[in-house]
PDB file of C-alpha atoms in Angstrom:
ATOM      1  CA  UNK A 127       0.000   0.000   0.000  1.00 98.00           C
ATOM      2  CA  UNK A 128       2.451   2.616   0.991  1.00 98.00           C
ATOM      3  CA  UNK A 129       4.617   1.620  -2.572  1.00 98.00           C
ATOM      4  CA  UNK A 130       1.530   2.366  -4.607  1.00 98.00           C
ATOM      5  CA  UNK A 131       0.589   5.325  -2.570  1.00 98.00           C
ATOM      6  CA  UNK A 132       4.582   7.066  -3.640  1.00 98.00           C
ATOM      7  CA  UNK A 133       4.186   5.740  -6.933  1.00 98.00           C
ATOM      8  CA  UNK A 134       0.658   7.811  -7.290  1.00 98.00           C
ATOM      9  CA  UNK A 135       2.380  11.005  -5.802  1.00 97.00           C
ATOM     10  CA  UNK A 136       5.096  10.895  -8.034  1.00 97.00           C
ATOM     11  CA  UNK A 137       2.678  10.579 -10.911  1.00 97.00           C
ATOM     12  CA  UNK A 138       1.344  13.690  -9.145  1.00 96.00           C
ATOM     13  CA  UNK A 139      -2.055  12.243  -8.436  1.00 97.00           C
ATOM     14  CA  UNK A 140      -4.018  13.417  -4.921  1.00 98.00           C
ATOM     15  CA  UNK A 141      -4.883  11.024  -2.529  1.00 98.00           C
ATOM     16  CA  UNK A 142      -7.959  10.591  -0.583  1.00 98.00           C
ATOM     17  CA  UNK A 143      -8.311   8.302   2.204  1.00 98.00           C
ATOM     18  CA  UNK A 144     -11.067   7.173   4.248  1.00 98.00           C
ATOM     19  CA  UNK A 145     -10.283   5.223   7.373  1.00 98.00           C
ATOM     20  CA  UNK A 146     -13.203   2.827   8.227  1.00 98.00           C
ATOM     21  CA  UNK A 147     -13.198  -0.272  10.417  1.00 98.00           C
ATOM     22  CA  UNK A 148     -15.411  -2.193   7.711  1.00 98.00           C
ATOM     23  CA  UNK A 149     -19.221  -3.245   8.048  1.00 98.00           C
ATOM     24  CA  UNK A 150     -19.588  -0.548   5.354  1.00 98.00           C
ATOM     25  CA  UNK A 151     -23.241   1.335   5.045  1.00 97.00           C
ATOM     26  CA  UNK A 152     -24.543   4.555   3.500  1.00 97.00           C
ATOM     27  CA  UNK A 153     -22.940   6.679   5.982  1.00 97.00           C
ATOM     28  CA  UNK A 154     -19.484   5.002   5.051  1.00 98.00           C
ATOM     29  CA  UNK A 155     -19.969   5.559   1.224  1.00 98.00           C
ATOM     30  CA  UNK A 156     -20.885   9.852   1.531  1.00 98.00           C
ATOM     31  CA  UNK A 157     -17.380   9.950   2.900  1.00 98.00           C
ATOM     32  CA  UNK A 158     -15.953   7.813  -0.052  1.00 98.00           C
ATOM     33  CA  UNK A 159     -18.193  10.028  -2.511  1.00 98.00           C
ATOM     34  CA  UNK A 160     -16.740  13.248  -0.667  1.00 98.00           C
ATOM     35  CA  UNK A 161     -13.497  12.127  -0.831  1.00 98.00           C
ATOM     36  CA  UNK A 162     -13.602  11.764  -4.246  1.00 98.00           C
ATOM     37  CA  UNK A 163     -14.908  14.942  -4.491  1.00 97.00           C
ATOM     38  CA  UNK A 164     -11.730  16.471  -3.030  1.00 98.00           C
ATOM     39  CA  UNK A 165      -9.534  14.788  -4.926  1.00 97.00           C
ATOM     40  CA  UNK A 166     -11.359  15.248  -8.592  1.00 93.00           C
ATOM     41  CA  UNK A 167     -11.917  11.932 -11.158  1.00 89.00           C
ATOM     42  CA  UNK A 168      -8.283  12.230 -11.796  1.00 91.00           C
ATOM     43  CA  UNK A 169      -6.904  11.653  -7.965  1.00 97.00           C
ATOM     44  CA  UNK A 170      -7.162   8.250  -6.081  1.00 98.00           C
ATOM     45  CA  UNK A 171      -9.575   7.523  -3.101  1.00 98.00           C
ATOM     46  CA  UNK A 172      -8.205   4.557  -0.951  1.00 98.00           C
ATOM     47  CA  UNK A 173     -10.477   2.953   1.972  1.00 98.00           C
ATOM     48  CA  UNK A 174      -8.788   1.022   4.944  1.00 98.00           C
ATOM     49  CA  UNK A 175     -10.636  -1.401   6.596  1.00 98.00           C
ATOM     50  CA  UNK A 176      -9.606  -2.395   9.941  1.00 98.00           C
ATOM     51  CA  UNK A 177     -10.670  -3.101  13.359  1.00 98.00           C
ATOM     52  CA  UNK A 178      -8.402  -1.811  15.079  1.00 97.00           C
ATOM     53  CA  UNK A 179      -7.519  -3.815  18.646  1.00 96.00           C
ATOM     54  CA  UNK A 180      -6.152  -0.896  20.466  1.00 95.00           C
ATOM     55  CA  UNK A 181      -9.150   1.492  20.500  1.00 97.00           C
ATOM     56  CA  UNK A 182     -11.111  -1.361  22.460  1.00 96.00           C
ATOM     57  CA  UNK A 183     -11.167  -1.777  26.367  1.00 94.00           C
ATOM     58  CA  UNK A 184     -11.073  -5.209  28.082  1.00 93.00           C
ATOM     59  CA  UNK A 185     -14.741  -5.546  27.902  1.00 92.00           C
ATOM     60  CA  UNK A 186     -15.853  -3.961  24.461  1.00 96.00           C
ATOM     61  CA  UNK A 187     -17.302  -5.714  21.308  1.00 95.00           C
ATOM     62  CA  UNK A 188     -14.064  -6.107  19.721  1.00 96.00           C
ATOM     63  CA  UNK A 189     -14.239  -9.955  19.098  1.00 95.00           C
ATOM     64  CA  UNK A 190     -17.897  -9.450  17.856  1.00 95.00           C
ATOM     65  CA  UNK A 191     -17.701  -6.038  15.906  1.00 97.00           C
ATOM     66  CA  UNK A 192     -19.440  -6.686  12.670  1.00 97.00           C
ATOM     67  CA  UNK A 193     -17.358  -8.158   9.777  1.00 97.00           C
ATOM     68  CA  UNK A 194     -18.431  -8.638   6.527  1.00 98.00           C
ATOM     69  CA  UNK A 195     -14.974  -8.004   3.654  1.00 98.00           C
ATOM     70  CA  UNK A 196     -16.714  -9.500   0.578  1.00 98.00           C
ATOM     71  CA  UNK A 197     -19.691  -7.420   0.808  1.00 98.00           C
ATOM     72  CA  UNK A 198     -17.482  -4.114   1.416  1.00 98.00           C
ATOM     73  CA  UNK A 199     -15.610  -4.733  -1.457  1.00 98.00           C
ATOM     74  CA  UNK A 200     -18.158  -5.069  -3.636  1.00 98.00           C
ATOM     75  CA  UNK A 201     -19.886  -1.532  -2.244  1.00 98.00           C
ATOM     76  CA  UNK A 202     -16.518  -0.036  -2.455  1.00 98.00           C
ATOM     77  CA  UNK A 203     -16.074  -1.409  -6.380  1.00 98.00           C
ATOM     78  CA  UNK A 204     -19.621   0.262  -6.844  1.00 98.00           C
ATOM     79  CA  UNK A 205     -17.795   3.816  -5.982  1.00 98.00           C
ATOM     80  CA  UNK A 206     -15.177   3.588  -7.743  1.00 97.00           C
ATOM     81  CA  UNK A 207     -12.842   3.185  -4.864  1.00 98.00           C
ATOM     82  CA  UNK A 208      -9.476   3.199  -6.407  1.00 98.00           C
ATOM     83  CA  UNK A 209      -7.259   0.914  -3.665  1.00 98.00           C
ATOM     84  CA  UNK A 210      -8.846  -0.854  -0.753  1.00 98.00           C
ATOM     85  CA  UNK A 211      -6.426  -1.363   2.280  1.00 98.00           C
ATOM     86  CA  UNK A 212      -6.998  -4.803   4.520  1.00 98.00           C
ATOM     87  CA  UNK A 213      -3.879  -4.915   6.866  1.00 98.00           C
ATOM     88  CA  UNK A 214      -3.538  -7.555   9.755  1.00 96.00           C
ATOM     89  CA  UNK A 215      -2.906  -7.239  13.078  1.00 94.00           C
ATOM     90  CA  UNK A 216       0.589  -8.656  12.614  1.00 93.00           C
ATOM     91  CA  UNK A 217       1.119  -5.833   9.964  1.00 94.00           C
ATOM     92  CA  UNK A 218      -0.129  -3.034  11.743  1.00 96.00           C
ATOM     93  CA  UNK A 219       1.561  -4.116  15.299  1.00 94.00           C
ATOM     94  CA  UNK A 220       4.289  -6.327  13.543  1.00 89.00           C
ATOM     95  CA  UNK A 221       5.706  -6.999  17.540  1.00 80.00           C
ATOM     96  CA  UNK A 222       2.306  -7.717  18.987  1.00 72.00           C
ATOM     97  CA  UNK A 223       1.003  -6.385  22.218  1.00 65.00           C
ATOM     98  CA  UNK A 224       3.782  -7.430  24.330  1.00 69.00           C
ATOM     99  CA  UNK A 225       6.163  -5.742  21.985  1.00 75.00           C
ATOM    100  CA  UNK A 226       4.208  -3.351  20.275  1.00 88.00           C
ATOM    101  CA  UNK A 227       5.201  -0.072  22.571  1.00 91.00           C
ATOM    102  CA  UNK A 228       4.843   3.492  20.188  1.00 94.00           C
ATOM    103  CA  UNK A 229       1.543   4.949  20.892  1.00 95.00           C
ATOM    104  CA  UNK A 230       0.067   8.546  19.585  1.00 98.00           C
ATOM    105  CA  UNK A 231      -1.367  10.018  22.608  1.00 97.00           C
ATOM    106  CA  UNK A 232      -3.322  13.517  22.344  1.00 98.00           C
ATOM    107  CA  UNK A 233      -3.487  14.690  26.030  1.00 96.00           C
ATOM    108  CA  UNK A 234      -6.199  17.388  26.278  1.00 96.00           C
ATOM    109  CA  UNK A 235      -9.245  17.447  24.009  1.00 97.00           C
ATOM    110  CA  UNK A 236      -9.034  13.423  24.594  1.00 97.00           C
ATOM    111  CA  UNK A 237     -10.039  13.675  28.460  1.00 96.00           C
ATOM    112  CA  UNK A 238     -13.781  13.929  27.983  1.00 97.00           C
ATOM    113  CA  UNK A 239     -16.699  12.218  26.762  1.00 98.00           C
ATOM    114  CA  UNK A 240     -15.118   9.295  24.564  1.00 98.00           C
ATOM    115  CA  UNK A 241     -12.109   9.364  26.767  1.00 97.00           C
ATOM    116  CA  UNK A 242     -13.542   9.563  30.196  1.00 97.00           C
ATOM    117  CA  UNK A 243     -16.015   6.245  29.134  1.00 97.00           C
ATOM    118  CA  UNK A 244     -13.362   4.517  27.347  1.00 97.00           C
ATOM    119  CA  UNK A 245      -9.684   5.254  29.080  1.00 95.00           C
ATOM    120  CA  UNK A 246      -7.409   4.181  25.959  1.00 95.00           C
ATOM    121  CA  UNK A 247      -9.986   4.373  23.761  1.00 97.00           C
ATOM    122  CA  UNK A 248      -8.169   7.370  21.933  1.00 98.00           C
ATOM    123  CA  UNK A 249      -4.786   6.499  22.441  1.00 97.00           C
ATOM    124  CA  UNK A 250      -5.989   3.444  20.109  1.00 97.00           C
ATOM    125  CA  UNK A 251      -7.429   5.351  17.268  1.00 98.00           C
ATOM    126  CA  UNK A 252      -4.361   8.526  17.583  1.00 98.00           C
ATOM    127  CA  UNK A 253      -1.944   5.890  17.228  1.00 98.00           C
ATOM    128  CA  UNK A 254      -3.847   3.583  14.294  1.00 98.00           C
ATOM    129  CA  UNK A 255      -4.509   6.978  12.162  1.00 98.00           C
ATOM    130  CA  UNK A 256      -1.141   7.960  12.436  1.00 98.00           C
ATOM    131  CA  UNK A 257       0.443   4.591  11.129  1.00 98.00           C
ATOM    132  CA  UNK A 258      -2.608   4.779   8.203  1.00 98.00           C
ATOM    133  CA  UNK A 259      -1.605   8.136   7.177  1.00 98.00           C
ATOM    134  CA  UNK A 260       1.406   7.023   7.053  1.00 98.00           C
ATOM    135  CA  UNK A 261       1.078   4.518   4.860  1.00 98.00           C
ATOM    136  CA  UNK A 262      -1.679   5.586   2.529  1.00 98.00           C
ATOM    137  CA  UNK A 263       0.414   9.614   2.332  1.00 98.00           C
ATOM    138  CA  UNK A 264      -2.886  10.968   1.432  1.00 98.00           C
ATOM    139  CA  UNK A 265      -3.205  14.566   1.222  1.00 98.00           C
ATOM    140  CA  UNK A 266      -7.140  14.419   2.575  1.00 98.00           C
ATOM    141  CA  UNK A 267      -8.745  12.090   4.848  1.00 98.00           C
ATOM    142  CA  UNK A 268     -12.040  12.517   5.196  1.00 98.00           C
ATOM    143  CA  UNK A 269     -14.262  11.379   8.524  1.00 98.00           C
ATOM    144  CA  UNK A 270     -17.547  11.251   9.512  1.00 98.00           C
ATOM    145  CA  UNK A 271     -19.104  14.043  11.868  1.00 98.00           C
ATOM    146  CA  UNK A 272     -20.615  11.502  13.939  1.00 97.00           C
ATOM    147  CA  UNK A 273     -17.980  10.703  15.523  1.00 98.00           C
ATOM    148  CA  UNK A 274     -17.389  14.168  16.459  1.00 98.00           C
ATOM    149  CA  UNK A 275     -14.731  14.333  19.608  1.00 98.00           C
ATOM    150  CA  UNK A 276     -12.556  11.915  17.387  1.00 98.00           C
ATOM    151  CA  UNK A 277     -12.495  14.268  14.007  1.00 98.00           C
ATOM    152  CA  UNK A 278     -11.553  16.965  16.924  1.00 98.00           C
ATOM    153  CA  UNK A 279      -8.279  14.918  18.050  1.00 98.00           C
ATOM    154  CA  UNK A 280      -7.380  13.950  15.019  1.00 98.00           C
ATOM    155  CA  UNK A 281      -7.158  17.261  13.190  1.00 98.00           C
ATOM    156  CA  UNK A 282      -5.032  17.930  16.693  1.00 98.00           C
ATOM    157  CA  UNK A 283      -2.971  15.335  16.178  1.00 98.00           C
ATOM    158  CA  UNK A 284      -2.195  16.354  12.764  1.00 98.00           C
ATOM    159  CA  UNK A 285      -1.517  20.011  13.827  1.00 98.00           C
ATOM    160  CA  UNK A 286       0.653  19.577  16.508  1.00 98.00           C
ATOM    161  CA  UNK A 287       2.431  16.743  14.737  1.00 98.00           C
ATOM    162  CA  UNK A 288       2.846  18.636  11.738  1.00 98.00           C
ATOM    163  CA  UNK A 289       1.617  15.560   8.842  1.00 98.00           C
ATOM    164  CA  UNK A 290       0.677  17.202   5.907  1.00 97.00           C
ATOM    165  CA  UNK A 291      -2.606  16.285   5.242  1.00 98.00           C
ATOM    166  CA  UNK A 292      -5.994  18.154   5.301  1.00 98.00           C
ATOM    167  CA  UNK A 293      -8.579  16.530   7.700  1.00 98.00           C
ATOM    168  CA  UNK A 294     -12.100  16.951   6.242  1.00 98.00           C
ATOM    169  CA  UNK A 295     -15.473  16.074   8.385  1.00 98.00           C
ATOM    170  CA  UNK A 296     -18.662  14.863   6.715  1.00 97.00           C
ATOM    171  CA  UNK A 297     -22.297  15.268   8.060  1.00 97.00           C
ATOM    172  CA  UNK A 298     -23.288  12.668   9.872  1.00 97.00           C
ATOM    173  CA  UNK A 299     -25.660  10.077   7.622  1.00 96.00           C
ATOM    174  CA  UNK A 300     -28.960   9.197   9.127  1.00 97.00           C
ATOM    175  CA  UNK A 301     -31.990   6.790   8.670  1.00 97.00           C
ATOM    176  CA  UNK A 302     -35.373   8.323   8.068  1.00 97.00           C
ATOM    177  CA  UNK A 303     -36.370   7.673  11.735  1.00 97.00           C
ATOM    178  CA  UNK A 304     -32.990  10.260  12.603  1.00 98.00           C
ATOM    179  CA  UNK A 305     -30.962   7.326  13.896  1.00 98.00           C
ATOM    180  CA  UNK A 306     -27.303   8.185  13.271  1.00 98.00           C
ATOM    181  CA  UNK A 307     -25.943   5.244  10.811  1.00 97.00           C
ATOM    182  CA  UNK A 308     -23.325   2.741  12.494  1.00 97.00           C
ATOM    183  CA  UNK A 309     -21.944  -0.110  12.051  1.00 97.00           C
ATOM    184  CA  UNK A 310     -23.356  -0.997  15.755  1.00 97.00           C
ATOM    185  CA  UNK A 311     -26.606  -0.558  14.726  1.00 97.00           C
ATOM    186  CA  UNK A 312     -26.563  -3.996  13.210  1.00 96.00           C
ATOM    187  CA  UNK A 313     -27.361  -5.472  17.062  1.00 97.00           C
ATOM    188  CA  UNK A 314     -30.593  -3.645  17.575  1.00 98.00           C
ATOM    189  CA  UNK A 315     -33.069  -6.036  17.209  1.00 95.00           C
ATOM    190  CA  UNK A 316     -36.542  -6.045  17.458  1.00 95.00           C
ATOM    191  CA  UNK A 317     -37.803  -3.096  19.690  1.00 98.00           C
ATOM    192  CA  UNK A 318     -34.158  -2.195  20.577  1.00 98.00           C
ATOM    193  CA  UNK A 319     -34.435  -0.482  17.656  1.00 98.00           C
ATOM    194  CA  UNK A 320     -37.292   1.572  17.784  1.00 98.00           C
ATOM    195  CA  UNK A 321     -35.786   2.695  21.178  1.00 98.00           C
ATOM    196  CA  UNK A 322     -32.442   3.774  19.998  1.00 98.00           C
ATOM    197  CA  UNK A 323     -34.276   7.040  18.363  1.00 98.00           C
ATOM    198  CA  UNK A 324     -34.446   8.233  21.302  1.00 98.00           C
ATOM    199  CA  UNK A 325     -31.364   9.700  21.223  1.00 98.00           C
ATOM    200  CA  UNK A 326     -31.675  12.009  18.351  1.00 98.00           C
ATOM    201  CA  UNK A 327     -34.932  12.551  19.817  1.00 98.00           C
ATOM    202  CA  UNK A 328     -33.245  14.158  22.932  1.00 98.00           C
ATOM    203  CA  UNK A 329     -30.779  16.123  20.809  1.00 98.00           C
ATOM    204  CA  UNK A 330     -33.964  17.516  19.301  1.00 98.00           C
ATOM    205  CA  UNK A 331     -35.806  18.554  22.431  1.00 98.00           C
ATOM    206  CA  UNK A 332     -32.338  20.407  23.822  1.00 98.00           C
ATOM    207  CA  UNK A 333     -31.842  22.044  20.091  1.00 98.00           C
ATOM    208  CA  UNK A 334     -35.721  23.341  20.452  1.00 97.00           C
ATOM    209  CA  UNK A 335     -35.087  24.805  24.171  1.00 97.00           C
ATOM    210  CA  UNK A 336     -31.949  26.474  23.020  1.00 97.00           C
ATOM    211  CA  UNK A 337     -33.496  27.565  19.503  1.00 96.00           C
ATOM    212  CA  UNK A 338     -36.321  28.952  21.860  1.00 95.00           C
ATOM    213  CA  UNK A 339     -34.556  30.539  24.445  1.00 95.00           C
ATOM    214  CA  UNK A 340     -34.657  34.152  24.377  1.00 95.00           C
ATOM    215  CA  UNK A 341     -30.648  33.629  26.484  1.00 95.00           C
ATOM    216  CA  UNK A 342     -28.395  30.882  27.486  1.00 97.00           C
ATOM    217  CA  UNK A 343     -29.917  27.773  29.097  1.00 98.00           C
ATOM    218  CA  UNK A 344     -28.280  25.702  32.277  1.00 98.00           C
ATOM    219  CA  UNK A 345     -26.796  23.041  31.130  1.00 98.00           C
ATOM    220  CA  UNK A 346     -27.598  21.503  34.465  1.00 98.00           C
ATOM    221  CA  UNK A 347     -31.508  21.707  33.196  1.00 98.00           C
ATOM    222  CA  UNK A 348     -30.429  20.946  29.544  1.00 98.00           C
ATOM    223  CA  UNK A 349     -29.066  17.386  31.058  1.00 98.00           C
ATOM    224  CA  UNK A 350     -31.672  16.619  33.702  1.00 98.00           C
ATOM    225  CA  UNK A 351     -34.074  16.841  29.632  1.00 98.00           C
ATOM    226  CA  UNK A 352     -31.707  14.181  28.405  1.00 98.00           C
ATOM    227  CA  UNK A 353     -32.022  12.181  31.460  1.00 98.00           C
ATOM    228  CA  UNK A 354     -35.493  12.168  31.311  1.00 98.00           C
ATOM    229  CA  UNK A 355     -36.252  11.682  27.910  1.00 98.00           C
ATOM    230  CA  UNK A 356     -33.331   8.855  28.095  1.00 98.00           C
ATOM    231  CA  UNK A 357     -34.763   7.005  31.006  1.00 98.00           C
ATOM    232  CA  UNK A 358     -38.638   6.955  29.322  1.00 98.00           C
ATOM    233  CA  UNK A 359     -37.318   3.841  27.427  1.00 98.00           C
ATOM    234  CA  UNK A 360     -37.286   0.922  29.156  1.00 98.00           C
ATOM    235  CA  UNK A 361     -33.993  -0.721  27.860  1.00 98.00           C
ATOM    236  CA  UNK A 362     -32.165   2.765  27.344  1.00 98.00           C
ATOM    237  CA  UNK A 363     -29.331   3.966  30.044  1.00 98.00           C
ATOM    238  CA  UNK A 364     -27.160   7.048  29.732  1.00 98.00           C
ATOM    239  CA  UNK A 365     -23.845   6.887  29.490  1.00 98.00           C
ATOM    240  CA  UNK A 366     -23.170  10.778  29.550  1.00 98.00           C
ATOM    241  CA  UNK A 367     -24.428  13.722  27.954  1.00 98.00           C
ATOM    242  CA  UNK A 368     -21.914  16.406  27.670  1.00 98.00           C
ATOM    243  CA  UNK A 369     -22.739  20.199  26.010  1.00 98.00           C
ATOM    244  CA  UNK A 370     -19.363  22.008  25.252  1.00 98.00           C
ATOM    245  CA  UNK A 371     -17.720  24.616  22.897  1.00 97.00           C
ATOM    246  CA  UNK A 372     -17.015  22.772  19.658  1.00 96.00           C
ATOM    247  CA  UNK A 373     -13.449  24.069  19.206  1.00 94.00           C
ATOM    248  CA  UNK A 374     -12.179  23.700  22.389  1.00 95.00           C
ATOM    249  CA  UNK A 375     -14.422  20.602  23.641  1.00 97.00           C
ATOM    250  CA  UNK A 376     -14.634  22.832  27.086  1.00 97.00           C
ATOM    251  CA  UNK A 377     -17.892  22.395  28.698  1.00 97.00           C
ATOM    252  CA  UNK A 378     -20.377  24.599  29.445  1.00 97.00           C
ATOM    253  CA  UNK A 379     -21.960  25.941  31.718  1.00 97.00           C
ATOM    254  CA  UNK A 380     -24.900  28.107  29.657  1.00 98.00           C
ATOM    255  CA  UNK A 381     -25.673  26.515  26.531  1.00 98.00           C
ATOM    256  CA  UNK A 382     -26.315  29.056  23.982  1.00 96.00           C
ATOM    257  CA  UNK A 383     -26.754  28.677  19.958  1.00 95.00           C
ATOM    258  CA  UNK A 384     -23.818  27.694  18.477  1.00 96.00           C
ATOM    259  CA  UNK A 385     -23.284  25.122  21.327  1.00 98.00           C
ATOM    260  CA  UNK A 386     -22.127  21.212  20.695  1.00 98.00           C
ATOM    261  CA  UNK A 387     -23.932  18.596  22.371  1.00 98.00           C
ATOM    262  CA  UNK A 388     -22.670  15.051  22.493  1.00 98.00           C
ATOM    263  CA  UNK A 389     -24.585  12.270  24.334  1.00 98.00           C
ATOM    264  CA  UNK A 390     -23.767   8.296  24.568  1.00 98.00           C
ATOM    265  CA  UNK A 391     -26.304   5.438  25.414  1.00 98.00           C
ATOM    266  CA  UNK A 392     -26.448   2.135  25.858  1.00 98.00           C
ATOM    267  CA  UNK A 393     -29.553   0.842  23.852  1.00 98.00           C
ATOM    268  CA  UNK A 394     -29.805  -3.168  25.631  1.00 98.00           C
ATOM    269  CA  UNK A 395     -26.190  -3.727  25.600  1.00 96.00           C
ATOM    270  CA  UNK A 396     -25.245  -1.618  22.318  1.00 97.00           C
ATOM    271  CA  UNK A 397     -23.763   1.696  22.788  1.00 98.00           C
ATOM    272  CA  UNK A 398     -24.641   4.154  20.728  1.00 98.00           C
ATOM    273  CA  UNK A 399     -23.235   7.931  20.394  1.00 98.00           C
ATOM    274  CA  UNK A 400     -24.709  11.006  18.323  1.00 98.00           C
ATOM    275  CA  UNK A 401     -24.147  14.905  18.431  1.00 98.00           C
ATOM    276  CA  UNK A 402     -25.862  18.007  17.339  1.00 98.00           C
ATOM    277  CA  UNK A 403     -24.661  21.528  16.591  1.00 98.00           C
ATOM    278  CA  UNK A 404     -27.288  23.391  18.930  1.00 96.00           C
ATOM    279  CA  UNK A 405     -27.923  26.312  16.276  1.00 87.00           C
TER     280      UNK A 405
END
């Protein structure tokens, strides 16, 4: 992968990469169609698909995380996806885990939300973007918005670490019932489903207090919604709900338009995450 990616830069061609961990769906092909976008019908658009053992805890869904290659490259033939990149856990930690020891770690916007739940959670994905970029050399990667405190710590990472390539965000993709797409969404069944709307239901109800609000709202009363609206389904628990400044990730303490809010649930024993810009 990374001798075709220097032989397409040397032929001058721009490189677009998408990082997914496979289990492909609609949301997954806007950012292949965007990154083609960005790097015209004469540039490349390479997908990686890999999931990634690093950015799971002890107890996560990594041994069951949905898999399903042959059907994802046949979706990402239908785009026109010019390279798709499979590595192995032996190729991307060559030494394994007990010998494996250079890790990416961002060490402030990585402390909340995401990071607070899930303790190396980042660490894992900082240090698995870095090795893809890497070895795709892409001059755009594009990710999806819904995975918002991520796309925030990895444009970061590429800041402070100085890797030249432009970090784009897509909208996040949703079903017609406002579910955000995931991968994860493959284990709702039966009513589990119908209950996992109500988190973009609760981003809703906050956006509509905030849109109505002739001021700032308390966060405090903005969360104790959330809670509520949460807990009226039966198999639905809050994780957190978190309403901060969307450059800094800071929280705050009056929510006003122009806001972030960010909210994980577990849905049975799938857990979900979504956001909203509050404008």
């Amino acid at each position: 992968m990374q001798r075709l990616a220097l032989r397409w830069r040397r032929e001058g061609q721009r490189i677009g990469l998408v990082p997914t961990m496979g289990y492909l769906h609609e949301g997954h092909l806007s950012l292949v169609r965007r990154a083609r976008q960005l790097v015209s019908s004469r540039g490349k658009v390479a997908v990686s698909i890999y999931v990634n053992p690093t950015q799971f805890g002890p107890t996560e869904d990594f041994s069951r995380y949905p898999r399903d290659l042959s059907r994802d490259l046949r979706l990402c033939r239908a785009e026109g996806v010019d390279a798709v990149f499979v590595p192995t856990d032996k190729e991307m930690y060559p030494a394994g885990k007990a010998g494996f020891s250079t890790f990416v770690v961002e060490e402030t916007l990585s402390k909340s939300m995401e990071g607070a739940s899930r303790p190396t959670h980042f660490r894992g994905v900082t240090t698995v973007v870095a090795k893809l970029l890497n070895i795709v050399q892409p001059q755009v990667a594009v990710f999806g918005a819904k995975d918002f405190q991520q796309a925030a710590i990895v444009r970061r990472m590429v800041r402070d670490l100085n890797q030249p390539v432009e970090v784009e965000v897509a909208p996040i993709f949703r079903e017609a019932d406002g579910l955000a797409m995931s991968s994860r969404n493959k284990y709702l069944a039966g009513d589990l489903r119908r209950q996992a709307t109500v988190l973009w239901k609760s981003l809703q109800e906050v956006a509509a207090m905030v849109r109505g609000s002739a001021g700032p709202v308390l966060a405090s009363r903005l969360r104790r919604v959330v809670e509520k609206k949460i807990a009226s389904e039966p198999d639905a628990r809050l994780d957190y709900v978190e309403f901060f400044d969307p450059e800094t990730l800071l929280p705050m303490r009056k929510v006003s338009r122009g806001a972030q809010v960010a909210l994980a649930v577990f849905v049975g024993k799938t857990r979900l995450i979504d956001n909203l810009r509050l404008s």
